[in-house]
PDB file of C-alpha atoms in Angstrom:
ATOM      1  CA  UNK A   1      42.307  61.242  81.875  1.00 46.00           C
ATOM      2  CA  UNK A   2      46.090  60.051  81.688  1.00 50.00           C
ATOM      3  CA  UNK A   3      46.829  62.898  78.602  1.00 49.00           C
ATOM      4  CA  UNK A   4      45.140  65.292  81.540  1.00 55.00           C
ATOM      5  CA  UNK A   5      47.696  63.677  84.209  1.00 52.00           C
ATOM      6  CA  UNK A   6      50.585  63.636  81.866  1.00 46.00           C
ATOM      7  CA  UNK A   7      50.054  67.214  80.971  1.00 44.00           C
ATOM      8  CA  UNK A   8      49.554  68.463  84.865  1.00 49.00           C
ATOM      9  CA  UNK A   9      52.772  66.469  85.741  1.00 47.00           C
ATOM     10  CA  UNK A  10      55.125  68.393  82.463  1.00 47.00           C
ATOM     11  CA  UNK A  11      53.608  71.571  83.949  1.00 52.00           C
ATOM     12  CA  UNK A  12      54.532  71.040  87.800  1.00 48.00           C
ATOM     13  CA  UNK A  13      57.958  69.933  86.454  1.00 47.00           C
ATOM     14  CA  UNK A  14      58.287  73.038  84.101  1.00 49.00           C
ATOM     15  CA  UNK A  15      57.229  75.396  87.093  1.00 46.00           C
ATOM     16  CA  UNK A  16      60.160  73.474  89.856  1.00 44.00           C
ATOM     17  CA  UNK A  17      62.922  74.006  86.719  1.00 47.00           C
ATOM     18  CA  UNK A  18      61.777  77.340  86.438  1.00 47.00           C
ATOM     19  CA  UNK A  19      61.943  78.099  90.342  1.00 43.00           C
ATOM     20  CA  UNK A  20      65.656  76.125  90.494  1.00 50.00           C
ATOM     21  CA  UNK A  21      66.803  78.557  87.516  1.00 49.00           C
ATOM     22  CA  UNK A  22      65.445  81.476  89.518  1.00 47.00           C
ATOM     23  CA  UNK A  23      67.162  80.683  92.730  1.00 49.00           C
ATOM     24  CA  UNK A  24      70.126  80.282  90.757  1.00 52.00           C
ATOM     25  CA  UNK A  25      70.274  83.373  89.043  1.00 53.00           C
ATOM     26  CA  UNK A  26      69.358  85.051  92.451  1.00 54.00           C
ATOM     27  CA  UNK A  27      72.267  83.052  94.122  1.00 68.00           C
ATOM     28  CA  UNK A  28      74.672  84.880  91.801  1.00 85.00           C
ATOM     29  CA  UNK A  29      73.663  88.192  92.342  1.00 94.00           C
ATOM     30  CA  UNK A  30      74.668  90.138  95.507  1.00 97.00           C
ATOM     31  CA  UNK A  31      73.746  94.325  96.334  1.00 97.00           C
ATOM     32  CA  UNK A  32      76.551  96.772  97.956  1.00 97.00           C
ATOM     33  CA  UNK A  33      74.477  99.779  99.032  1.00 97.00           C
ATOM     34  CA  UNK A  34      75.935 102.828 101.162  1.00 95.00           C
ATOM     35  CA  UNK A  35      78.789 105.408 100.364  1.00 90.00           C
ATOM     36  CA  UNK A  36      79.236 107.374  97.420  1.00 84.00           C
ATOM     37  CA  UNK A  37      82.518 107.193  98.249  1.00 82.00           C
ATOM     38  CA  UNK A  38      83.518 103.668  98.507  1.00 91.00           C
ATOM     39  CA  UNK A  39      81.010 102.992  95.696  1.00 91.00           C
ATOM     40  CA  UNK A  40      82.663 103.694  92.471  1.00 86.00           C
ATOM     41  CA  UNK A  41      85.625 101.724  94.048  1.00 88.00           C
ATOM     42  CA  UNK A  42      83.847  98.997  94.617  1.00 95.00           C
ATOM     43  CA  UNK A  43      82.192  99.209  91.904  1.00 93.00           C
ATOM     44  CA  UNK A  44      85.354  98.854  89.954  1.00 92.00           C
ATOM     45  CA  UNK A  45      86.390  95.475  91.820  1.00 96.00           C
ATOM     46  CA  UNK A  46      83.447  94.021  91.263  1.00 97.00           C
ATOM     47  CA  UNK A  47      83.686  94.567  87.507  1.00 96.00           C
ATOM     48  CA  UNK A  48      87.683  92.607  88.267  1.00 95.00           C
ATOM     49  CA  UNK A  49      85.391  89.950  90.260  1.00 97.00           C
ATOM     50  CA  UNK A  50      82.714  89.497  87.683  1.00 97.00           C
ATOM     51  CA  UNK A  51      84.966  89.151  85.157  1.00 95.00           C
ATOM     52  CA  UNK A  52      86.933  86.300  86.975  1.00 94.00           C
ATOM     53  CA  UNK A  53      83.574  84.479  88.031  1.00 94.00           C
ATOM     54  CA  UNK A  54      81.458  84.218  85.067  1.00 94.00           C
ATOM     55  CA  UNK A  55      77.602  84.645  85.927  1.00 94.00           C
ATOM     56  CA  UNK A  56      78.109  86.217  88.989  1.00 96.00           C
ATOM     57  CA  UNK A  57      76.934  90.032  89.433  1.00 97.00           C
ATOM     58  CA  UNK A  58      77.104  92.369  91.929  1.00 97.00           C
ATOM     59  CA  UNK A  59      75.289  95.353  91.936  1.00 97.00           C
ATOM     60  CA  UNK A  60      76.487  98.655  93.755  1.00 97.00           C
ATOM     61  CA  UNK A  61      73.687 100.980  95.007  1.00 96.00           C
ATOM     62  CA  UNK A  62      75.930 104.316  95.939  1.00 90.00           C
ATOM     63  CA  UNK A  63      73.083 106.221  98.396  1.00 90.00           C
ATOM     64  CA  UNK A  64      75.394 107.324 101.218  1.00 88.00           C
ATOM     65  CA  UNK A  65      76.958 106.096 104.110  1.00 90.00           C
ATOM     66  CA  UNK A  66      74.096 106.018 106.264  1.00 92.00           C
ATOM     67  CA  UNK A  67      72.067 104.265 104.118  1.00 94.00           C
ATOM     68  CA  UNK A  68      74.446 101.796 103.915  1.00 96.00           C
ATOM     69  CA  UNK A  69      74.612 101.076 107.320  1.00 97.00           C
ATOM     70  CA  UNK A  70      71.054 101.121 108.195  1.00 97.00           C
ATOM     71  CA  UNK A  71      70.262  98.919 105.366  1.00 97.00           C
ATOM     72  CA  UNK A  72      72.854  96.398 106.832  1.00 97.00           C
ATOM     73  CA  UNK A  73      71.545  96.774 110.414  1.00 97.00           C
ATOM     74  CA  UNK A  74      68.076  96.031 109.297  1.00 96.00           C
ATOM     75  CA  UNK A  75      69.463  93.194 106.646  1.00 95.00           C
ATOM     76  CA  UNK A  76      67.765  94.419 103.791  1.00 96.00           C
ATOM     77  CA  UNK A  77      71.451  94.004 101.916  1.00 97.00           C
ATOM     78  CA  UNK A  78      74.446  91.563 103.237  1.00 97.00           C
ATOM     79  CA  UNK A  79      77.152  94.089 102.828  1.00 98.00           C
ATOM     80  CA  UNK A  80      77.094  97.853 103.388  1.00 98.00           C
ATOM     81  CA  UNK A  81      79.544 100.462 102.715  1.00 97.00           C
ATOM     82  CA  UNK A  82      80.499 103.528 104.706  1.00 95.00           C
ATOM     83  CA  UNK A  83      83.401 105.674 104.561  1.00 88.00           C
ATOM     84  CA  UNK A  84      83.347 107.195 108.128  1.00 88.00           C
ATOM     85  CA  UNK A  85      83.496 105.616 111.669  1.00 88.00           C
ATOM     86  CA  UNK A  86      80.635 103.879 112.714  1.00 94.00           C
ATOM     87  CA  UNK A  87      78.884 105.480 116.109  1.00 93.00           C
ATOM     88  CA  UNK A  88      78.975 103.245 119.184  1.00 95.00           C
ATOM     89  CA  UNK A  89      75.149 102.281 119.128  1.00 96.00           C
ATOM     90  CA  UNK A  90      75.870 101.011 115.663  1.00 96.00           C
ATOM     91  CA  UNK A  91      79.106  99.288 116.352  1.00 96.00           C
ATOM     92  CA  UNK A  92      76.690  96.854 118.415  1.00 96.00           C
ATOM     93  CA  UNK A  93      75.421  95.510 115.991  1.00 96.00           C
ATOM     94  CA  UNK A  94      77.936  95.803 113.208  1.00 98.00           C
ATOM     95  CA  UNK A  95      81.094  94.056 112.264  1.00 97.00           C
ATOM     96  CA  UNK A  96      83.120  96.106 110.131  1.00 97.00           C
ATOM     97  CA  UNK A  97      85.846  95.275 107.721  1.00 97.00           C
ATOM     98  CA  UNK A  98      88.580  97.866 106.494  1.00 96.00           C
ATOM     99  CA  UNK A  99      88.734  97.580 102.963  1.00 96.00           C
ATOM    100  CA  UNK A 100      90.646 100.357 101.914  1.00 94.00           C
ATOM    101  CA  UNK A 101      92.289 104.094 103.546  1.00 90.00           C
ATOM    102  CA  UNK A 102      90.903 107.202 101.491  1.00 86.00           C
ATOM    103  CA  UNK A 103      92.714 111.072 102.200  1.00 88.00           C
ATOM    104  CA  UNK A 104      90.376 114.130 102.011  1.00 92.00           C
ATOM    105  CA  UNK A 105      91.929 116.327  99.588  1.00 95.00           C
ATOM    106  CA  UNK A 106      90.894 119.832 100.185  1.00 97.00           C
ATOM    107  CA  UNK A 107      90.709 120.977  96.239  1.00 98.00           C
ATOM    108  CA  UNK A 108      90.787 124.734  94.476  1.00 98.00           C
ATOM    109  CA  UNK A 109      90.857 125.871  90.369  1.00 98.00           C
ATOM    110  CA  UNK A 110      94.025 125.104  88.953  1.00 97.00           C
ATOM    111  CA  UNK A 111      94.891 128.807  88.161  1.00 97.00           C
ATOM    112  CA  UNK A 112      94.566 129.496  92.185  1.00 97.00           C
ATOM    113  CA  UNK A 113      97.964 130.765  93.483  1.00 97.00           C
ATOM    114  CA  UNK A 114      97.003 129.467  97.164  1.00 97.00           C
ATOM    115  CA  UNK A 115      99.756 126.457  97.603  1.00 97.00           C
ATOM    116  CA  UNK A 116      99.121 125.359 101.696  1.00 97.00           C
ATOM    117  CA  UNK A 117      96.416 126.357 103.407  1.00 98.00           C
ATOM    118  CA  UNK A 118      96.261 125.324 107.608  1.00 97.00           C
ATOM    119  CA  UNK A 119      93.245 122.842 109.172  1.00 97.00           C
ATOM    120  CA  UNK A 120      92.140 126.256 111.176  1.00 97.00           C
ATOM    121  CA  UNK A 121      92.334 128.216 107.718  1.00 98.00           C
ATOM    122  CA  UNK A 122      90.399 125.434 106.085  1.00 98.00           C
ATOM    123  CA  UNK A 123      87.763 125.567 109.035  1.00 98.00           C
ATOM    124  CA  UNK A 124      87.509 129.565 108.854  1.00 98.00           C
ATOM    125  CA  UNK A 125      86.499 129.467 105.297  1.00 98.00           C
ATOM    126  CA  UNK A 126      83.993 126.737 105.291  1.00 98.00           C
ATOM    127  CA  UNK A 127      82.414 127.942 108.436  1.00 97.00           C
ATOM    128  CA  UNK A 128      82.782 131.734 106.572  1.00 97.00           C
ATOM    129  CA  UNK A 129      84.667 133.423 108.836  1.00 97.00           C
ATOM    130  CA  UNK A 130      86.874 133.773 106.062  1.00 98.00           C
ATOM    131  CA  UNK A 131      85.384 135.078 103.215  1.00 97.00           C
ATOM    132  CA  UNK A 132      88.073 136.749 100.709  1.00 98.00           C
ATOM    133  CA  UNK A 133      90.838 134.774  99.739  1.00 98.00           C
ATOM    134  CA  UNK A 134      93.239 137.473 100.213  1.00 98.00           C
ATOM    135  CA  UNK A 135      92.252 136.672 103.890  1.00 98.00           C
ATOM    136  CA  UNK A 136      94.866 133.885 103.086  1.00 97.00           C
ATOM    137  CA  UNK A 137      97.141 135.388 101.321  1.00 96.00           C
ATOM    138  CA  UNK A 138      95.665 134.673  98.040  1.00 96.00           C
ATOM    139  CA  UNK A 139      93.544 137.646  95.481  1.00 96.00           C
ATOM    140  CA  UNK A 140      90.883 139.864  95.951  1.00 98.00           C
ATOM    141  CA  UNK A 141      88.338 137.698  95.457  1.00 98.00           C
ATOM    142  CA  UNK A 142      85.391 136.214  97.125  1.00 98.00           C
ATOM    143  CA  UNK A 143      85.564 132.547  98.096  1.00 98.00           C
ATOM    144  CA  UNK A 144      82.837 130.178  97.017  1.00 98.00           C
ATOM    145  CA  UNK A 145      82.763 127.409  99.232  1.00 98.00           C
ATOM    146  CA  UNK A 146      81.520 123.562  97.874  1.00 98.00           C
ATOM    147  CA  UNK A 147      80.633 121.202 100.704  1.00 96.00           C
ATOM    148  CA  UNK A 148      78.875 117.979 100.468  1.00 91.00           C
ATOM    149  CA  UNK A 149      75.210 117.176 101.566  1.00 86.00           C
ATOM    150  CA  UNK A 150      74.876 115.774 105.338  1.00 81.00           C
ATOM    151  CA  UNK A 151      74.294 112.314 105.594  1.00 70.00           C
ATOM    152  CA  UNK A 152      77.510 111.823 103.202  1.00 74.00           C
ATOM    153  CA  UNK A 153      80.698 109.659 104.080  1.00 72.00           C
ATOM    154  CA  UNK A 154      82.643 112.507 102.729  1.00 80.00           C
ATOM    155  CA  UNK A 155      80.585 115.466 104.960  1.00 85.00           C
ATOM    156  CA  UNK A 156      80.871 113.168 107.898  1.00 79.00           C
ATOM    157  CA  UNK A 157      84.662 112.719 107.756  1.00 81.00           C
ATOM    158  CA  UNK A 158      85.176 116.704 107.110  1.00 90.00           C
ATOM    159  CA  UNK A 159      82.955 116.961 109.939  1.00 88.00           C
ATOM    160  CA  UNK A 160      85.264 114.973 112.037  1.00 83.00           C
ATOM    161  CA  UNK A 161      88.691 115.972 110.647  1.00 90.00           C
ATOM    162  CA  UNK A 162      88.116 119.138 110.022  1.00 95.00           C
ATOM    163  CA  UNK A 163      85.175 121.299 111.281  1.00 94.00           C
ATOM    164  CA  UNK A 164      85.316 120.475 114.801  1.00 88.00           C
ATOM    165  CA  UNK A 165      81.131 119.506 114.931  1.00 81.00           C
ATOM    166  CA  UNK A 166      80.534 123.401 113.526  1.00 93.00           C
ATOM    167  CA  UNK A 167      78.740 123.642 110.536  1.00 93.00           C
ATOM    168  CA  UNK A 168      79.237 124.896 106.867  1.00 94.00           C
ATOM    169  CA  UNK A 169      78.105 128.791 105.964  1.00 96.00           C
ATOM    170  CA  UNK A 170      74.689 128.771 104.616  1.00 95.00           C
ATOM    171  CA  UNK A 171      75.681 129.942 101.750  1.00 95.00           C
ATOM    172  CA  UNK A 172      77.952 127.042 100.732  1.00 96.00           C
ATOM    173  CA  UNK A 173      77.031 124.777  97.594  1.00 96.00           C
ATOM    174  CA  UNK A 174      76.049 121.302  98.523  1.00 95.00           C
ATOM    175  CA  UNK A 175      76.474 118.726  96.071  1.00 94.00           C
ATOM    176  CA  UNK A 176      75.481 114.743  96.578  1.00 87.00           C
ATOM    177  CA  UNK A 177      78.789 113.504  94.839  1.00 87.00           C
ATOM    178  CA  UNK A 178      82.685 113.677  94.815  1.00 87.00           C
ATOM    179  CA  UNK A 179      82.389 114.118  90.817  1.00 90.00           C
ATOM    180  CA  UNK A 180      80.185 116.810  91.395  1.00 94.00           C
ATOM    181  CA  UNK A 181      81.933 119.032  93.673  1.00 96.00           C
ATOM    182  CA  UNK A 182      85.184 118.161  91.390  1.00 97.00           C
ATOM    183  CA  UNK A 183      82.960 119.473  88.532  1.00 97.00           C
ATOM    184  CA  UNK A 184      81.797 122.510  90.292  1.00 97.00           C
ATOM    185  CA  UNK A 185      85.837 123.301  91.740  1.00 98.00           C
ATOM    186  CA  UNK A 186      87.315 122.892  88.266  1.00 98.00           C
ATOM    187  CA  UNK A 187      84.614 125.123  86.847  1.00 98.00           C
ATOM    188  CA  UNK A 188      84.757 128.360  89.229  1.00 98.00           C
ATOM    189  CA  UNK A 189      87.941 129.874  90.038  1.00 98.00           C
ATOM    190  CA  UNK A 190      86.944 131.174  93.787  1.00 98.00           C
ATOM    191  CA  UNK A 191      85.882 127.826  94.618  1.00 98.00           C
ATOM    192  CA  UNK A 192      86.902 125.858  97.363  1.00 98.00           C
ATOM    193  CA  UNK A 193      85.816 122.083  97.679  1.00 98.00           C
ATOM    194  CA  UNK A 194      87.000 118.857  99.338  1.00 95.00           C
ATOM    195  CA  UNK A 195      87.037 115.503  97.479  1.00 93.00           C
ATOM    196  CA  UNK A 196      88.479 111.681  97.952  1.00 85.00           C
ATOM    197  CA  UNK A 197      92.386 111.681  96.964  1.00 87.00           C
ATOM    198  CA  UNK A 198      91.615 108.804  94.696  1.00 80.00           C
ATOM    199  CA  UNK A 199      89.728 110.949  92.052  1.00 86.00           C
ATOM    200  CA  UNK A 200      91.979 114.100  92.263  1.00 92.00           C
ATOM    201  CA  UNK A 201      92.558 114.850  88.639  1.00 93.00           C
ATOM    202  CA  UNK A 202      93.912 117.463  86.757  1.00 96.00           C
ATOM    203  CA  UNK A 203      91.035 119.601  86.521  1.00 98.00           C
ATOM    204  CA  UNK A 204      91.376 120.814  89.801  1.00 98.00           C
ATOM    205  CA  UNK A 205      94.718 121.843  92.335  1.00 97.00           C
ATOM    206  CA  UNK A 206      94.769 119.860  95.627  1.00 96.00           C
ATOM    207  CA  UNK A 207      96.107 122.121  98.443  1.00 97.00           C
ATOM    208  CA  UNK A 208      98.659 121.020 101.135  1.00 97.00           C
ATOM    209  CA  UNK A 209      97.442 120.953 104.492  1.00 97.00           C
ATOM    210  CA  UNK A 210      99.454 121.904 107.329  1.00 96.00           C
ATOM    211  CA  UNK A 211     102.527 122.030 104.871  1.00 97.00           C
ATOM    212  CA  UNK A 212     101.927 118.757 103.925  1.00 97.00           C
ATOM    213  CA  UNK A 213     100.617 117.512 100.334  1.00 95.00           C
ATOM    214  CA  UNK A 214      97.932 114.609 100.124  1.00 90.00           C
ATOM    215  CA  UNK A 215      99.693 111.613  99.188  1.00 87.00           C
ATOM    216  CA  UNK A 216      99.787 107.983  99.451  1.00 81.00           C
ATOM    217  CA  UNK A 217     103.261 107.816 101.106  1.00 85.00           C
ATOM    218  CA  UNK A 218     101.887 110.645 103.266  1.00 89.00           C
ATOM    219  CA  UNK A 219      99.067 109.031 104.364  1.00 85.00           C
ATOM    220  CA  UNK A 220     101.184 105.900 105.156  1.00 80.00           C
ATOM    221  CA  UNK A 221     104.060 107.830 106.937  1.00 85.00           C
ATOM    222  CA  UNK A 222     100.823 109.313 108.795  1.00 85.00           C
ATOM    223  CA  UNK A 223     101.969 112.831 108.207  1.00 93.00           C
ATOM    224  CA  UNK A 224      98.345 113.769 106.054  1.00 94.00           C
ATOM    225  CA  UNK A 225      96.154 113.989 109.063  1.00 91.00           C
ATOM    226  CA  UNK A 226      93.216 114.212 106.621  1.00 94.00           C
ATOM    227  CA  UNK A 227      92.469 110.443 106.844  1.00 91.00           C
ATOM    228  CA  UNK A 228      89.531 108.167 106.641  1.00 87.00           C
ATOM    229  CA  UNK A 229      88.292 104.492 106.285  1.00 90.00           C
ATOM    230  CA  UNK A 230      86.819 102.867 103.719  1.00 93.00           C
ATOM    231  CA  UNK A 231      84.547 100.235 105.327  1.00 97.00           C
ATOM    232  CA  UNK A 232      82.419  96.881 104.185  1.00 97.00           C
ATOM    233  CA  UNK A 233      79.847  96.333 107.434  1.00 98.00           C
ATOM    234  CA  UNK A 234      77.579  93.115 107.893  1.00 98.00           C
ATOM    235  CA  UNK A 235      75.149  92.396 110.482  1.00 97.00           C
ATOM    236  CA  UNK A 236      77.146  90.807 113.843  1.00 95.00           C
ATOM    237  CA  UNK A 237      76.582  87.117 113.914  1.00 88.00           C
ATOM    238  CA  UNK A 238      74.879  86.743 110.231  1.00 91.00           C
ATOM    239  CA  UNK A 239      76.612  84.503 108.046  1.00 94.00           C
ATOM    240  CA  UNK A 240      77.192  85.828 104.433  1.00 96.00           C
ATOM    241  CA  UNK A 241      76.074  83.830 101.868  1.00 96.00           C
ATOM    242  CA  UNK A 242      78.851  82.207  99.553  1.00 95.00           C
ATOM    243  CA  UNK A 243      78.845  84.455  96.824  1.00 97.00           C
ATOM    244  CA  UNK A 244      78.892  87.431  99.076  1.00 97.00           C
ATOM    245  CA  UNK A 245      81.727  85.687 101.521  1.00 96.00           C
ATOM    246  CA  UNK A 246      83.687  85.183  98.368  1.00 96.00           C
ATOM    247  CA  UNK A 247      83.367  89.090  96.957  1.00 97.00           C
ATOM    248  CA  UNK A 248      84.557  90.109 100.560  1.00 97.00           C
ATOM    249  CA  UNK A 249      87.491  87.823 100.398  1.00 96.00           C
ATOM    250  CA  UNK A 250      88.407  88.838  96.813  1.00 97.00           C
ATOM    251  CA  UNK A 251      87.799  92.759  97.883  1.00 97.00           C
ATOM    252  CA  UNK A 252      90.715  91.714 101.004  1.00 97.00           C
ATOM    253  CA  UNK A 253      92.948  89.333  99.122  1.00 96.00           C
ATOM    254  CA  UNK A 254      96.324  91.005  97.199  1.00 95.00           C
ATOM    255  CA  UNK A 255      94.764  90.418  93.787  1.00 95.00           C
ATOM    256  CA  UNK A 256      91.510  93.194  95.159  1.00 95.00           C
ATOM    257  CA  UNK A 257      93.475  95.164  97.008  1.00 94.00           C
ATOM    258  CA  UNK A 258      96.117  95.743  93.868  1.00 92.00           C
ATOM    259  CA  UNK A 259      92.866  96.924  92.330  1.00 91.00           C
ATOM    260  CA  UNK A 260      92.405  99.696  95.018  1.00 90.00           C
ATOM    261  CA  UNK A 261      95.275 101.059  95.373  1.00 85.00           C
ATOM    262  CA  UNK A 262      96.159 101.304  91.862  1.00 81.00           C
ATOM    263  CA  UNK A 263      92.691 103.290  91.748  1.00 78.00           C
ATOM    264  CA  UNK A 264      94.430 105.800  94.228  1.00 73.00           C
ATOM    265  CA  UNK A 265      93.287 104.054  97.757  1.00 83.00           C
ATOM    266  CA  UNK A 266      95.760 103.150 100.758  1.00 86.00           C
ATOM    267  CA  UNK A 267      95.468  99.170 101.632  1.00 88.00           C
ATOM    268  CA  UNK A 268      93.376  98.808 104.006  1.00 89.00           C
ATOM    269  CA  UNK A 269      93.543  97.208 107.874  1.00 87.00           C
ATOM    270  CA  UNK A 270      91.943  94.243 107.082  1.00 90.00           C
ATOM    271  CA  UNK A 271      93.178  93.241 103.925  1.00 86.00           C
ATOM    272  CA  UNK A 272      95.009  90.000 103.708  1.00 72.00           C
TER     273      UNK A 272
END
């Protein structure tokens, strides 16, 4: 009867060590889900983070900017991340922190002789009321126009900065990434796209808007009109637990936002 005791005892011990590791290993792991903008950023910081805080992890779920909210609204993840505005009715309920500044860059093949291009021009051509590039001064050629699907940070700030609430041609490409409209741009010499400044590479030409080239100093001066945030939301009034409260800080202090803007970002409003 006391081996039978003994033995029930080192069980119900084994099974509360087991449940402390667990909590443990769950208290060091934190979700980012929301833009596929901010996420590759973040992801990148929290690589930095991880590496300073041994154990720690934090995973970043990159399914859009609405998802992001909503799943911070309904508190199914701490933090979410958008990279437009938020609308008023969501505002209510979230508090939003500024982590970083992106630019639109509005992107064509390298081998395009089209330099500058105006917001209207830009508008024309995605809506197709332009259709020919020599419309703008550029060949003979029909324009192929890359947009991003709706829901997206990216679609949302074009929306706002750019199209005036009127809507792509039908015809347009839609593609559910940055990386993939860079990929489709640098791969079709009619093609027109629009991308985050911070992964403009040399596979593709960004075009000055305006007479004004997409920069960092640009963006600061606040010449580049082609501007929007990059943004960590939490529910109003719920308090972040520690390893989350300490990723946000780290994301805010000098030593994150270094990371940013060395990745091509403008420090953000709320950074430290």
């Amino acid at each position: 009867m006391r081996i039978r005791t003994l033995c029930i005892l080192i069980s119900f011990v084994g099974i509360l060590t087991a449940c402390g590791q667990a909590t443990q290993a769950a208290d060091r792991q934190l979700t980012l889900t929301g833009s596929t903008s901010v996420g590759p950023f973040a992801e990148q910081v929290a690589e930095r983070y991880e590496q300073a805080h041994p154990g720690s992890k934090v995973n970043i779920q990159a399914l859009g900017s609405s998802a992001g909210i909503q799943a911070a609204t309904e508190g199914t993840v701490e933090i979410g991340m958008s990279s437009r505005h938020l609308e008023p009715e969501e505002e209510q309920q979230l508090q939003t922190f500024e982590i970083a500044r992106d630019a639109l860059a509005i992107i064509v093949h390298p081998t395009n002789p089209i330099a500058n291009l105006s917001t209207a021009q830009v508008r024309d051509i995605f809506t197709g009321r332009v259709s020919n590039w020599r419309e703008v001064g550029g060949p003979d050629a029909p324009i192929d126009i890359v947009t991003r699907e709706a829901g997206s940070g990216t679609y949302g700030a074009f929306e706002e900065l750019v199209m005036e609430k009127e809507l792509p041609a039908p015809r347009a490409l839609r593609q559910g990434s940055n990386g993939a409209v860079r990929q489709l741009v640098a791969g079709d010499p009619d093609a027109i796209g629009y991308i985050s400044l911070g992964i403009v590479n040399e596979t593709v030409k960004p075009v000055s808007i305006d007479g004004i080239q997409a920069s960092t100093e640009a963006v600061m001066g606040g010449s580049y009109k082609l501007v929007r945030p990059f943004l960590f939301v939490q529910r109003k009034n719920a308090q972040l637990s520690p390893l989350a409260a300490d990723f946000l800080q780290y994301v805010l202090s000098p030593e994150g936002q270094h990371e940013l803007v060395q990745a091509g970002l403008i420090q953000g409003a709320d950074a430290q």
